[in-house]
C-alpha cells in the first residue's frame, strides 16, 4: 500500500498531462506566486490584450490594479485602459453585452474576478495550455480541462496549434470511454513551449491577485510585523541580560557586619546606631 501511494504521488508530480479515469486531467502545478511582481504585471497586460475582449473583471478597478501592481498611472492609462470614454477610475468591464455574447458563443462569457478562488491557480494554468483542434466544435477548438468549452483558443498565435490523441478504453464499469494520450504540435506559435508556459503562468498570477487583491497588502504587513517582532525580541534579550547582570553581580551578605569595609571600626559604628 505504501509503495502504491508513492507511485501515485510521483505520477501526480510528473510534468506534462495525465488523465485520471473519468475525473479529468491531472492539473499541472502553476507555481503561482504574487511575490513575482513582474509576472503579475505581465499577466495584466496579457489579460487586457487577449482575454478582456470577452471576459470582464467587474469587481476590479483599473486604478486599484495600477496602484497594487506599482504601475504608474500614465502607463496604466496607455497600456491597460482601452475603449472610448473608459477612464482609469472605471471598473475593468468590457463593452460586450450579455445578449450579444450569448448569440455569438451560445453562452455569455463569465466574469473572471473570482475564478482563481473558485477553480484554483493550477486549474487556470492547465486550462490555458489545454486547447486543441476539434473541427466538430463551432470555434474549431476544444479543451481537455473543460470539454466542449465555448471559449475559442485565443492564445493560439502564441502557443501554436496542437492536436489531442485519444484511445478508446473500457472503465471499471465496462463502459467505453475516451482516454487522453497526449498533445501533438500541429503548427508552431510565436513562442516556444517554455515561453508560453511563462505567459500562462503570468495570466494565472494576475487572476490570483484579482481574486483577492488584499493579499499584497497582507504580505507587506506580514513582513513588517515579522521585522517588528524580531527587533522586539532582540531588545527584550538585551534588557534581560542587563537586568540579570545586575542581579548576579550584586554581592550577598550573611550578616550586617559583612556589609562594612574591612578597616571599619565596627564597635564605634554600632554605638552610634544604638545611641
Tab-separated table of C-alpha atoms in Angstrom:
chain	number	residue	atom	x	y	z
A	1	UNK	CA	0.000	0.000	0.000
A	2	UNK	CA	2.820	2.348	0.853
A	3	UNK	CA	4.545	1.693	-2.475
A	4	UNK	CA	1.282	2.358	-4.316
A	5	UNK	CA	0.897	5.733	-2.621
A	6	UNK	CA	4.471	6.688	-3.538
A	7	UNK	CA	3.863	5.766	-7.184
A	8	UNK	CA	0.661	7.817	-7.283
A	9	UNK	CA	2.435	10.838	-5.805
A	10	UNK	CA	5.232	10.583	-8.352
A	11	UNK	CA	2.745	10.375	-11.209
A	12	UNK	CA	0.928	13.432	-9.913
A	13	UNK	CA	4.176	15.404	-9.708
A	14	UNK	CA	5.396	14.398	-13.172
A	15	UNK	CA	5.381	17.140	-15.836
A	16	UNK	CA	3.009	17.099	-18.764
A	17	UNK	CA	-0.573	15.909	-18.872
A	18	UNK	CA	-2.081	12.779	-17.484
A	19	UNK	CA	-5.683	11.664	-17.371
A	20	UNK	CA	-7.232	10.307	-14.222
A	21	UNK	CA	-10.037	7.995	-15.320
A	22	UNK	CA	-13.268	9.994	-15.691
A	23	UNK	CA	-12.318	12.769	-13.301
A	24	UNK	CA	-10.460	14.783	-15.913
A	25	UNK	CA	-6.787	15.582	-16.466
A	26	UNK	CA	-4.342	15.894	-13.618
A	27	UNK	CA	-3.691	19.596	-13.146
A	28	UNK	CA	-0.180	20.931	-13.585
A	29	UNK	CA	1.469	22.989	-10.887
A	30	UNK	CA	1.357	26.649	-11.865
A	31	UNK	CA	3.998	27.616	-9.280
A	32	UNK	CA	1.893	30.721	-8.754
A	33	UNK	CA	3.485	33.474	-6.695
A	34	UNK	CA	2.418	37.069	-6.150
A	35	UNK	CA	5.925	37.883	-4.953
A	36	UNK	CA	6.956	37.925	-8.617
A	37	UNK	CA	5.508	41.369	-9.301
A	38	UNK	CA	6.892	41.463	-12.851
A	39	UNK	CA	4.932	38.302	-13.648
A	40	UNK	CA	1.696	39.774	-12.262
A	41	UNK	CA	2.263	42.953	-14.294
A	42	UNK	CA	2.794	40.937	-17.482
A	43	UNK	CA	-0.308	38.931	-16.638
A	44	UNK	CA	-2.354	42.144	-16.513
A	45	UNK	CA	-1.054	43.070	-19.958
A	46	UNK	CA	-1.856	39.665	-21.449
A	47	UNK	CA	-5.299	39.579	-19.866
A	48	UNK	CA	-6.272	43.008	-21.193
A	49	UNK	CA	-4.999	42.200	-24.682
A	50	UNK	CA	-6.203	38.603	-25.090
A	51	UNK	CA	-8.981	37.937	-22.574
A	52	UNK	CA	-10.808	41.160	-21.843
A	53	UNK	CA	-12.497	41.299	-25.214
A	54	UNK	CA	-14.946	38.745	-23.820
A	55	UNK	CA	-14.321	38.450	-20.087
A	56	UNK	CA	-14.661	41.201	-17.524
A	57	UNK	CA	-13.363	41.831	-14.020
A	58	UNK	CA	-16.403	43.647	-12.675
A	59	UNK	CA	-15.116	43.772	-9.084
A	60	UNK	CA	-11.742	45.221	-10.020
A	61	UNK	CA	-10.917	48.845	-10.800
A	62	UNK	CA	-8.134	49.951	-13.181
A	63	UNK	CA	-6.822	52.443	-10.648
A	64	UNK	CA	-6.633	49.856	-7.861
A	65	UNK	CA	-4.865	47.434	-10.192
A	66	UNK	CA	-2.289	50.028	-11.215
A	67	UNK	CA	-1.627	51.028	-7.607
A	68	UNK	CA	-1.322	47.450	-6.332
A	69	UNK	CA	0.920	46.383	-9.219
A	70	UNK	CA	3.078	49.521	-8.925
A	71	UNK	CA	2.262	50.691	-12.439
A	72	UNK	CA	2.429	54.489	-12.911
A	73	UNK	CA	-0.991	55.969	-13.775
A	74	UNK	CA	0.157	57.290	-17.157
A	75	UNK	CA	1.464	53.869	-18.210
A	76	UNK	CA	-1.674	52.151	-16.896
A	77	UNK	CA	-3.847	54.525	-18.908
A	78	UNK	CA	-1.781	53.921	-22.037
A	79	UNK	CA	-1.401	50.120	-21.886
A	80	UNK	CA	-4.295	48.814	-19.794
A	81	UNK	CA	-7.245	51.130	-20.415
A	82	UNK	CA	-8.845	50.740	-23.839
A	83	UNK	CA	-12.117	51.952	-25.296
A	84	UNK	CA	-13.792	55.270	-25.906
A	85	UNK	CA	-14.716	57.063	-22.716
A	86	UNK	CA	-13.052	54.498	-20.445
A	87	UNK	CA	-11.202	56.093	-17.525
A	88	UNK	CA	-8.628	54.864	-15.075
A	89	UNK	CA	-11.199	55.098	-12.275
A	90	UNK	CA	-13.658	52.751	-14.047
A	91	UNK	CA	-14.233	49.098	-13.279
A	92	UNK	CA	-12.480	46.584	-15.537
A	93	UNK	CA	-15.559	45.734	-17.573
A	94	UNK	CA	-15.814	45.105	-21.302
A	95	UNK	CA	-18.109	46.551	-23.926
A	96	UNK	CA	-19.670	43.232	-24.941
A	97	UNK	CA	-23.291	42.873	-23.911
A	98	UNK	CA	-24.502	39.589	-22.449
A	99	UNK	CA	-27.119	39.187	-25.191
A	100	UNK	CA	-24.556	39.651	-27.980
A	101	UNK	CA	-22.107	37.275	-26.329
A	102	UNK	CA	-24.785	34.637	-25.886
A	103	UNK	CA	-25.724	34.943	-29.547
A	104	UNK	CA	-22.108	34.551	-30.686
A	105	UNK	CA	-20.867	31.884	-28.291
A	106	UNK	CA	-24.077	30.250	-27.108
A	107	UNK	CA	-23.395	31.400	-23.570
A	108	UNK	CA	-22.230	34.689	-22.088
A	109	UNK	CA	-18.524	34.562	-21.097
A	110	UNK	CA	-18.294	34.561	-17.303
A	111	UNK	CA	-16.770	37.303	-15.231
A	112	UNK	CA	-13.342	36.183	-14.035
A	113	UNK	CA	-12.980	38.293	-10.907
A	114	UNK	CA	-13.062	35.289	-8.585
A	115	UNK	CA	-12.194	32.430	-10.964
A	116	UNK	CA	-8.933	31.787	-9.116
A	117	UNK	CA	-10.799	31.346	-5.836
A	118	UNK	CA	-13.384	29.097	-7.470
A	119	UNK	CA	-11.094	26.888	-9.543
A	120	UNK	CA	-7.588	27.438	-8.218
A	121	UNK	CA	-4.363	28.555	-9.861
A	122	UNK	CA	-3.433	25.098	-11.167
A	123	UNK	CA	-6.793	24.768	-12.929
A	124	UNK	CA	-6.371	28.108	-14.737
A	125	UNK	CA	-2.788	27.325	-15.729
A	126	UNK	CA	-3.635	23.883	-17.094
A	127	UNK	CA	-6.771	25.158	-18.829
A	128	UNK	CA	-4.849	27.808	-20.755
A	129	UNK	CA	-2.477	25.147	-22.071
A	130	UNK	CA	-5.133	22.532	-22.903
A	131	UNK	CA	-6.748	23.813	-26.101
A	132	UNK	CA	-6.581	21.521	-29.104
A	133	UNK	CA	-8.010	21.397	-32.634
A	134	UNK	CA	-11.515	19.962	-32.877
A	135	UNK	CA	-13.399	20.531	-36.163
A	136	UNK	CA	-16.653	19.395	-34.533
A	137	UNK	CA	-16.727	22.456	-32.287
A	138	UNK	CA	-18.150	25.806	-33.507
A	139	UNK	CA	-14.877	27.601	-32.668
A	140	UNK	CA	-12.734	24.821	-34.134
A	141	UNK	CA	-11.131	24.161	-30.749
A	142	UNK	CA	-11.864	22.121	-27.651
A	143	UNK	CA	-10.302	21.994	-24.211
A	144	UNK	CA	-9.106	19.000	-22.249
A	145	UNK	CA	-9.762	20.532	-18.822
A	146	UNK	CA	-13.209	21.911	-19.719
A	147	UNK	CA	-14.602	19.733	-22.536
A	148	UNK	CA	-16.891	21.435	-25.065
A	149	UNK	CA	-15.899	24.861	-23.797
A	150	UNK	CA	-17.473	27.719	-25.742
A	151	UNK	CA	-14.274	29.741	-25.428
A	152	UNK	CA	-12.107	29.892	-28.578
A	153	UNK	CA	-8.375	29.317	-28.403
A	154	UNK	CA	-7.466	32.993	-28.084
A	155	UNK	CA	-3.800	32.299	-27.359
A	156	UNK	CA	-3.188	30.116	-30.395
A	157	UNK	CA	-0.939	32.700	-32.045
A	158	UNK	CA	1.410	32.484	-29.068
A	159	UNK	CA	1.159	28.762	-28.344
A	160	UNK	CA	0.550	27.484	-31.843
A	161	UNK	CA	-1.969	24.788	-32.755
A	162	UNK	CA	-1.996	21.326	-31.249
A	163	UNK	CA	-3.994	18.155	-31.653
A	164	UNK	CA	-5.013	15.711	-28.951
A	165	UNK	CA	-4.698	11.949	-29.158
A	166	UNK	CA	-7.278	9.699	-27.515
A	167	UNK	CA	-7.758	5.971	-27.348
A	168	UNK	CA	-10.894	4.000	-26.660
A	169	UNK	CA	-10.790	2.002	-23.437
A	170	UNK	CA	-13.245	0.428	-21.025
A	171	UNK	CA	-13.579	1.685	-17.496
A	172	UNK	CA	-14.230	-0.346	-14.358
A	173	UNK	CA	-17.945	-0.451	-15.143
A	174	UNK	CA	-17.300	-1.870	-18.585
A	175	UNK	CA	-18.309	1.355	-20.322
A	176	UNK	CA	-16.400	2.585	-23.375
A	177	UNK	CA	-14.634	5.914	-22.766
A	178	UNK	CA	-12.055	8.062	-24.492
A	179	UNK	CA	-8.712	8.189	-22.707
A	180	UNK	CA	-6.340	11.061	-23.395
A	181	UNK	CA	-2.853	10.063	-24.551
A	182	UNK	CA	-1.131	13.333	-25.318
A	183	UNK	CA	-0.834	16.503	-27.392
A	184	UNK	CA	0.982	16.865	-30.682
A	185	UNK	CA	2.099	20.183	-32.160
A	186	UNK	CA	0.268	20.852	-35.440
A	187	UNK	CA	1.599	24.348	-36.121
A	188	UNK	CA	4.206	26.377	-34.246
A	189	UNK	CA	3.338	29.585	-32.453
A	190	UNK	CA	5.240	32.790	-31.891
A	191	UNK	CA	6.630	31.425	-28.602
A	192	UNK	CA	8.471	28.312	-27.598
A	193	UNK	CA	6.646	25.916	-25.233
A	194	UNK	CA	8.735	27.201	-22.322
A	195	UNK	CA	7.903	30.810	-23.173
A	196	UNK	CA	4.213	30.044	-23.500
A	197	UNK	CA	4.290	28.321	-20.119
A	198	UNK	CA	5.515	31.654	-18.769
A	199	UNK	CA	2.607	33.504	-20.406
A	200	UNK	CA	0.093	31.053	-18.915
A	201	UNK	CA	1.743	31.455	-15.510
A	202	UNK	CA	1.660	35.268	-15.804
A	203	UNK	CA	-2.080	35.292	-16.568
A	204	UNK	CA	-2.650	32.855	-13.722
A	205	UNK	CA	-0.736	35.047	-11.278
A	206	UNK	CA	-2.764	38.083	-12.316
A	207	UNK	CA	-6.078	36.279	-11.831
A	208	UNK	CA	-4.902	35.016	-8.443
A	209	UNK	CA	-4.222	38.635	-7.486
A	210	UNK	CA	-7.622	39.789	-8.789
A	211	UNK	CA	-9.365	37.069	-6.795
A	212	UNK	CA	-8.085	38.648	-3.576
A	213	UNK	CA	-6.233	41.949	-4.078
A	214	UNK	CA	-5.670	42.389	-0.339
A	215	UNK	CA	-3.113	39.574	-0.478
A	216	UNK	CA	-0.440	42.068	-1.493
A	217	UNK	CA	-1.180	44.350	1.454
A	218	UNK	CA	-1.257	41.422	3.849
A	219	UNK	CA	2.109	40.305	2.566
A	220	UNK	CA	3.645	43.733	3.166
A	221	UNK	CA	2.089	43.997	6.633
A	222	UNK	CA	3.218	40.469	7.429
A	223	UNK	CA	6.862	41.236	6.681
A	224	UNK	CA	6.667	44.450	8.726
A	225	UNK	CA	5.163	42.516	11.637
A	226	UNK	CA	7.918	39.889	11.440
A	227	UNK	CA	10.624	42.577	11.462
A	228	UNK	CA	8.947	44.310	14.426
A	229	UNK	CA	8.771	41.052	16.383
A	230	UNK	CA	12.427	40.265	15.677
A	231	UNK	CA	13.505	43.749	16.808
A	232	UNK	CA	11.341	43.410	19.921
A	233	UNK	CA	12.891	40.041	20.723
A	234	UNK	CA	16.387	41.496	20.333
A	235	UNK	CA	15.610	44.451	22.621
A	236	UNK	CA	13.993	42.148	25.182
A	237	UNK	CA	17.050	39.911	25.191
A	238	UNK	CA	19.384	42.887	25.687
A	239	UNK	CA	17.193	44.151	28.559
A	240	UNK	CA	17.146	40.690	30.134
A	241	UNK	CA	20.934	40.464	30.035
A	242	UNK	CA	21.282	43.921	31.567
A	243	UNK	CA	18.858	43.181	34.413
A	244	UNK	CA	20.285	39.778	35.234
A	245	UNK	CA	23.836	41.119	35.100
A	246	UNK	CA	22.951	43.472	37.975
A	247	UNK	CA	21.220	40.652	39.861
A	248	UNK	CA	24.066	38.197	39.527
A	249	UNK	CA	26.722	40.871	40.100
A	250	UNK	CA	25.219	42.099	43.413
A	251	UNK	CA	27.190	40.791	46.471
A	252	UNK	CA	25.382	38.605	49.020
A	253	UNK	CA	25.895	39.283	52.755
A	254	UNK	CA	25.419	36.710	55.564
A	255	UNK	CA	25.331	39.346	58.352
A	256	UNK	CA	25.236	43.077	58.855
A	257	UNK	CA	28.969	43.137	59.599
A	258	UNK	CA	29.690	41.764	56.136
A	259	UNK	CA	28.394	44.986	54.641
A	260	UNK	CA	31.159	47.053	56.329
A	261	UNK	CA	34.587	47.638	54.793
A	262	UNK	CA	37.384	45.505	56.297
A	263	UNK	CA	39.068	48.513	58.020
A	264	UNK	CA	35.888	49.925	59.574
A	265	UNK	CA	35.557	50.413	63.351
A	266	UNK	CA	32.598	48.127	63.926
A	267	UNK	CA	32.212	48.889	67.675
A	268	UNK	CA	32.157	52.634	67.017
A	269	UNK	CA	29.546	52.305	64.311
A	270	UNK	CA	27.331	50.077	66.470
A	271	UNK	CA	27.465	52.563	69.353
A	272	UNK	CA	26.432	55.405	67.053
A	273	UNK	CA	23.487	53.444	65.713
A	274	UNK	CA	22.357	52.440	69.245
A	275	UNK	CA	22.862	55.986	70.557
